[in-house]
């Protein structure tokens, strides 16, 4: 594990989760997976199942849709690598629960430097297409951009993933 | 200010405007901000206000929705850094005014090398999502891609911004 | 031609086709263009015509909407550079023809290392916008991401193109 906090940003089906999982596996640390996705529908259930299968049995899996900061504080620690997959699903859950997004982003950014051990965040870049028609999608896009900026600023290493390949942006 | 013309490309909420503003502030040059955005609705008004607040008081602000080339010729000059934010809003305005987009892009590309002082252009990358359903959005996407290519070709330095971090693509 | 298989990934109107064409022209090899796009509508016809015009007369052009692997086996060879433009249109055609996409991707990935001469693939990155509303567009996005990952893994060189400028991601 080269740095303490690693941020892996990429598009849909870019290979970002696999890349982050490989970083954890190469670290030799005890692996904890914090899944922020809830099994809302069959499509999501399939994705979570595929992720579980790929990660194999040596991982501890935690499902935490909303209290990500609490889950990080409980599970991060020396000798462990905690992988959060992903921040954009956490954001979706926060918006559905009508939380104060700016406050949640600020809390997460403040919590990151206090966590011990290795922590990896996976997130989607969603701001590189045409402006969405509906206001909710625009709000999501704005929040996601701010969340990604905040975590990238707090991270020691940042990778942008496209077609399964990493571009190092920081660290 | 390392080069004469700088092009800053990024997604929505990628931190591209802040990055460009920091380049200007670090340059020590007299700062001019050319806002191409018109305050069409509350959402836009809020964004322009946030931009103004962030830039502080030492900037000269010019609002020019259509005659960007004229504004550049009037304001660019030795000892000054002119920041255009952003090209995709200018393109939106040109399309609404039913201008000849290819001709406007060609005029801008021809004007850039003749400007003196430092000039910085901020623009959105909008071509990395799914093909939009409606023809107008597809036309916008095509024009934006061509505009970005033309300005990148004319620029001395090009940065791609994601999550607030720059990737240098040229210069 | 620096490597054997080159993958050029980029957004709409990013300049990816021109970049790939320039690699072929600089190679001095006999140039073959495999067009996967079918002239479905006027918009597409215009694009194919513009591509043909830009490529000039020294290229051999092959139109192959579905049997890309067969076309590659027929046309790739020592002394030749075969440019496939583009993989995402091939994917569209496969989905319209209700083919087994995972199987087609696996067949292409297996075929690539057996081709001789230089082969270049152009493809669109479509996963960096907001999640599309309709299931078909989400399926396309997922397939495109997996296809791009598979070809990037099989390629010797990978470039990401934005605003006409290349970022080398592999090779």
PDB file of N, CA and C in Angstrom, chain B residues 7 9 127-130 135 138 141-142 145-146 148-149 152 158 167-170, chain C residues 11-15 43 47 125-129 132 137 140 162-165 167:
ATOM      1  N   UNK B   7      -5.326  26.651 -21.887  1.00  0.00           N
ATOM      2  CA  UNK B   7      -6.665  26.096 -22.053  1.00  0.00           C
ATOM      3  C   UNK B   7      -6.902  25.106 -20.919  1.00  0.00           C
ATOM      4  N   UNK B   9      -9.568  22.471 -19.512  1.00  0.00           N
ATOM      5  CA  UNK B   9     -10.722  21.660 -19.913  1.00  0.00           C
ATOM      6  C   UNK B   9     -11.095  20.743 -18.756  1.00  0.00           C
ATOM      7  N   UNK B 127     -18.303  15.348 -24.076  1.00  0.00           N
ATOM      8  CA  UNK B 127     -18.458  14.257 -25.039  1.00  0.00           C
ATOM      9  C   UNK B 127     -18.184  12.870 -24.496  1.00  0.00           C
ATOM     10  N   UNK B 128     -18.144  12.716 -23.167  1.00  0.00           N
ATOM     11  CA  UNK B 128     -17.738  11.424 -22.601  1.00  0.00           C
ATOM     12  C   UNK B 128     -18.883  10.663 -21.937  1.00  0.00           C
ATOM     13  N   UNK B 129     -20.108  11.063 -22.285  1.00  0.00           N
ATOM     14  CA  UNK B 129     -21.274  10.308 -21.818  1.00  0.00           C
ATOM     15  C   UNK B 129     -21.945   9.612 -22.992  1.00  0.00           C
ATOM     16  N   UNK B 130     -23.104   9.048 -22.700  1.00  0.00           N
ATOM     17  CA  UNK B 130     -23.921   8.392 -23.725  1.00  0.00           C
ATOM     18  C   UNK B 130     -24.396   9.438 -24.764  1.00  0.00           C
ATOM     19  N   UNK B 135     -31.415  15.931 -30.999  1.00  0.00           N
ATOM     20  CA  UNK B 135     -30.506  16.395 -32.040  1.00  0.00           C
ATOM     21  C   UNK B 135     -29.762  17.665 -31.637  1.00  0.00           C
ATOM     22  N   UNK B 138     -26.963  16.784 -29.381  1.00  0.00           N
ATOM     23  CA  UNK B 138     -25.875  16.170 -30.173  1.00  0.00           C
ATOM     24  C   UNK B 138     -25.101  17.240 -30.940  1.00  0.00           C
ATOM     25  N   UNK B 141     -22.863  19.056 -28.551  1.00  0.00           N
ATOM     26  CA  UNK B 141     -21.718  18.200 -28.223  1.00  0.00           C
ATOM     27  C   UNK B 141     -20.671  18.200 -29.337  1.00  0.00           C
ATOM     28  N   UNK B 142     -21.160  18.137 -30.579  1.00  0.00           N
ATOM     29  CA  UNK B 142     -20.231  18.166 -31.719  1.00  0.00           C
ATOM     30  C   UNK B 142     -19.511  19.512 -31.811  1.00  0.00           C
ATOM     31  N   UNK B 145     -16.947  19.883 -29.013  1.00  0.00           N
ATOM     32  CA  UNK B 145     -15.738  19.103 -29.261  1.00  0.00           C
ATOM     33  C   UNK B 145     -14.821  19.804 -30.258  1.00  0.00           C
ATOM     34  N   UNK B 146     -15.428  20.344 -31.313  1.00  0.00           N
ATOM     35  CA  UNK B 146     -14.612  21.033 -32.333  1.00  0.00           C
ATOM     36  C   UNK B 146     -14.012  22.317 -31.781  1.00  0.00           C
ATOM     37  N   UNK B 148     -13.291  22.928 -28.611  1.00  0.00           N
ATOM     38  CA  UNK B 148     -12.212  22.558 -27.688  1.00  0.00           C
ATOM     39  C   UNK B 148     -10.949  22.148 -28.441  1.00  0.00           C
ATOM     40  N   UNK B 149     -11.120  21.391 -29.522  1.00  0.00           N
ATOM     41  CA  UNK B 149      -9.955  21.007 -30.323  1.00  0.00           C
ATOM     42  C   UNK B 149      -9.254  22.229 -30.899  1.00  0.00           C
ATOM     43  N   UNK B 152      -7.488  24.137 -28.071  1.00  0.00           N
ATOM     44  CA  UNK B 152      -6.329  23.357 -27.596  1.00  0.00           C
ATOM     45  C   UNK B 152      -5.183  23.444 -28.598  1.00  0.00           C
ATOM     46  N   UNK B 158      -2.218  23.127 -22.185  1.00  0.00           N
ATOM     47  CA  UNK B 158      -3.566  22.569 -22.025  1.00  0.00           C
ATOM     48  C   UNK B 158      -3.570  21.670 -20.783  1.00  0.00           C
ATOM     49  N   UNK B 167      -4.225  17.409 -15.089  1.00  0.00           N
ATOM     50  CA  UNK B 167      -3.349  16.566 -15.923  1.00  0.00           C
ATOM     51  C   UNK B 167      -2.860  17.456 -17.048  1.00  0.00           C
ATOM     52  N   UNK B 168      -1.558  17.616 -17.178  1.00  0.00           N
ATOM     53  CA  UNK B 168      -1.070  18.459 -18.269  1.00  0.00           C
ATOM     54  C   UNK B 168      -1.094  17.675 -19.574  1.00  0.00           C
ATOM     55  N   UNK B 169      -1.757  18.210 -20.572  1.00  0.00           N
ATOM     56  CA  UNK B 169      -1.858  17.525 -21.854  1.00  0.00           C
ATOM     57  C   UNK B 169      -0.976  18.158 -22.920  1.00  0.00           C
ATOM     58  N   UNK B 170      -0.521  19.382 -22.667  1.00  0.00           N
ATOM     59  CA  UNK B 170       0.299  20.097 -23.661  1.00  0.00           C
ATOM     60  C   UNK B 170       1.073  21.188 -22.950  1.00  0.00           C
TER      61      UNK B 170
ATOM     62  N   UNK C  11     -13.712  10.817 -26.356  1.00  0.00           N
ATOM     63  CA  UNK C  11     -15.111  11.205 -26.391  1.00  0.00           C
ATOM     64  C   UNK C  11     -15.555  11.546 -27.797  1.00  0.00           C
ATOM     65  N   UNK C  12     -16.810  11.930 -27.898  1.00  0.00           N
ATOM     66  CA  UNK C  12     -17.362  12.416 -29.155  1.00  0.00           C
ATOM     67  C   UNK C  12     -16.613  13.675 -29.571  1.00  0.00           C
ATOM     68  N   UNK C  13     -16.290  13.776 -30.838  1.00  0.00           N
ATOM     69  CA  UNK C  13     -15.578  14.957 -31.389  1.00  0.00           C
ATOM     70  C   UNK C  13     -14.324  15.281 -30.601  1.00  0.00           C
ATOM     71  N   UNK C  14     -13.610  14.252 -30.178  1.00  0.00           N
ATOM     72  CA  UNK C  14     -12.384  14.508 -29.419  1.00  0.00           C
ATOM     73  C   UNK C  14     -11.157  14.548 -30.321  1.00  0.00           C
ATOM     74  N   UNK C  15     -11.348  14.193 -31.596  1.00  0.00           N
ATOM     75  CA  UNK C  15     -10.202  14.106 -32.491  1.00  0.00           C
ATOM     76  C   UNK C  15      -9.561  12.729 -32.498  1.00  0.00           C
ATOM     77  N   UNK C  43     -27.264  12.068 -40.857  1.00  0.00           N
ATOM     78  CA  UNK C  43     -26.205  12.517 -39.950  1.00  0.00           C
ATOM     79  C   UNK C  43     -24.998  11.573 -40.050  1.00  0.00           C
ATOM     80  N   UNK C  47     -21.056  11.973 -41.640  1.00  0.00           N
ATOM     81  CA  UNK C  47     -19.828  11.692 -40.891  1.00  0.00           C
ATOM     82  C   UNK C  47     -18.927  10.731 -41.655  1.00  0.00           C
ATOM     83  N   UNK C 125     -15.342   6.558 -25.249  1.00  0.00           N
ATOM     84  CA  UNK C 125     -15.597   6.440 -23.819  1.00  0.00           C
ATOM     85  C   UNK C 125     -16.968   7.068 -23.584  1.00  0.00           C
ATOM     86  N   UNK C 126     -17.889   6.304 -23.007  1.00  0.00           N
ATOM     87  CA  UNK C 126     -19.268   6.793 -22.827  1.00  0.00           C
ATOM     88  C   UNK C 126     -19.723   6.718 -21.361  1.00  0.00           C
ATOM     89  N   UNK C 127     -18.806   6.399 -20.450  1.00  0.00           N
ATOM     90  CA  UNK C 127     -19.215   6.128 -19.076  1.00  0.00           C
ATOM     91  C   UNK C 127     -18.959   7.255 -18.096  1.00  0.00           C
ATOM     92  N   UNK C 128     -18.705   8.464 -18.579  1.00  0.00           N
ATOM     93  CA  UNK C 128     -18.307   9.546 -17.672  1.00  0.00           C
ATOM     94  C   UNK C 128     -19.370  10.623 -17.506  1.00  0.00           C
ATOM     95  N   UNK C 129     -20.603  10.270 -17.896  1.00  0.00           N
ATOM     96  CA  UNK C 129     -21.724  11.176 -17.653  1.00  0.00           C
ATOM     97  C   UNK C 129     -22.644  10.594 -16.595  1.00  0.00           C
ATOM     98  N   UNK C 132     -27.613   6.903 -17.473  1.00  0.00           N
ATOM     99  CA  UNK C 132     -28.747   7.173 -18.384  1.00  0.00           C
ATOM    100  C   UNK C 132     -30.063   6.640 -17.808  1.00  0.00           C
ATOM    101  N   UNK C 137     -29.710   2.093 -22.773  1.00  0.00           N
ATOM    102  CA  UNK C 137     -28.516   2.950 -22.758  1.00  0.00           C
ATOM    103  C   UNK C 137     -27.561   2.525 -21.648  1.00  0.00           C
ATOM    104  N   UNK C 140     -25.804  -0.548 -22.928  1.00  0.00           N
ATOM    105  CA  UNK C 140     -24.794  -0.153 -23.910  1.00  0.00           C
ATOM    106  C   UNK C 140     -23.549   0.372 -23.203  1.00  0.00           C
ATOM    107  N   UNK C 162      -8.376  13.849 -25.655  1.00  0.00           N
ATOM    108  CA  UNK C 162      -9.313  14.921 -25.284  1.00  0.00           C
ATOM    109  C   UNK C 162      -8.869  16.182 -26.001  1.00  0.00           C
ATOM    110  N   UNK C 163      -9.823  16.880 -26.598  1.00  0.00           N
ATOM    111  CA  UNK C 163      -9.532  18.128 -27.316  1.00  0.00           C
ATOM    112  C   UNK C 163      -8.404  17.943 -28.326  1.00  0.00           C
ATOM    113  N   UNK C 164      -8.366  16.777 -28.957  1.00  0.00           N
ATOM    114  CA  UNK C 164      -7.386  16.522 -29.996  1.00  0.00           C
ATOM    115  C   UNK C 164      -6.013  16.123 -29.499  1.00  0.00           C
ATOM    116  N   UNK C 165      -5.833  16.097 -28.173  1.00  0.00           N
ATOM    117  CA  UNK C 165      -4.509  15.816 -27.609  1.00  0.00           C
ATOM    118  C   UNK C 165      -4.479  14.438 -26.960  1.00  0.00           C
ATOM    119  N   UNK C 167      -3.243  11.485 -24.340  1.00  0.00           N
ATOM    120  CA  UNK C 167      -2.597  11.092 -23.081  1.00  0.00           C
ATOM    121  C   UNK C 167      -2.246   9.624 -23.238  1.00  0.00           C
TER     122      UNK C 167
END
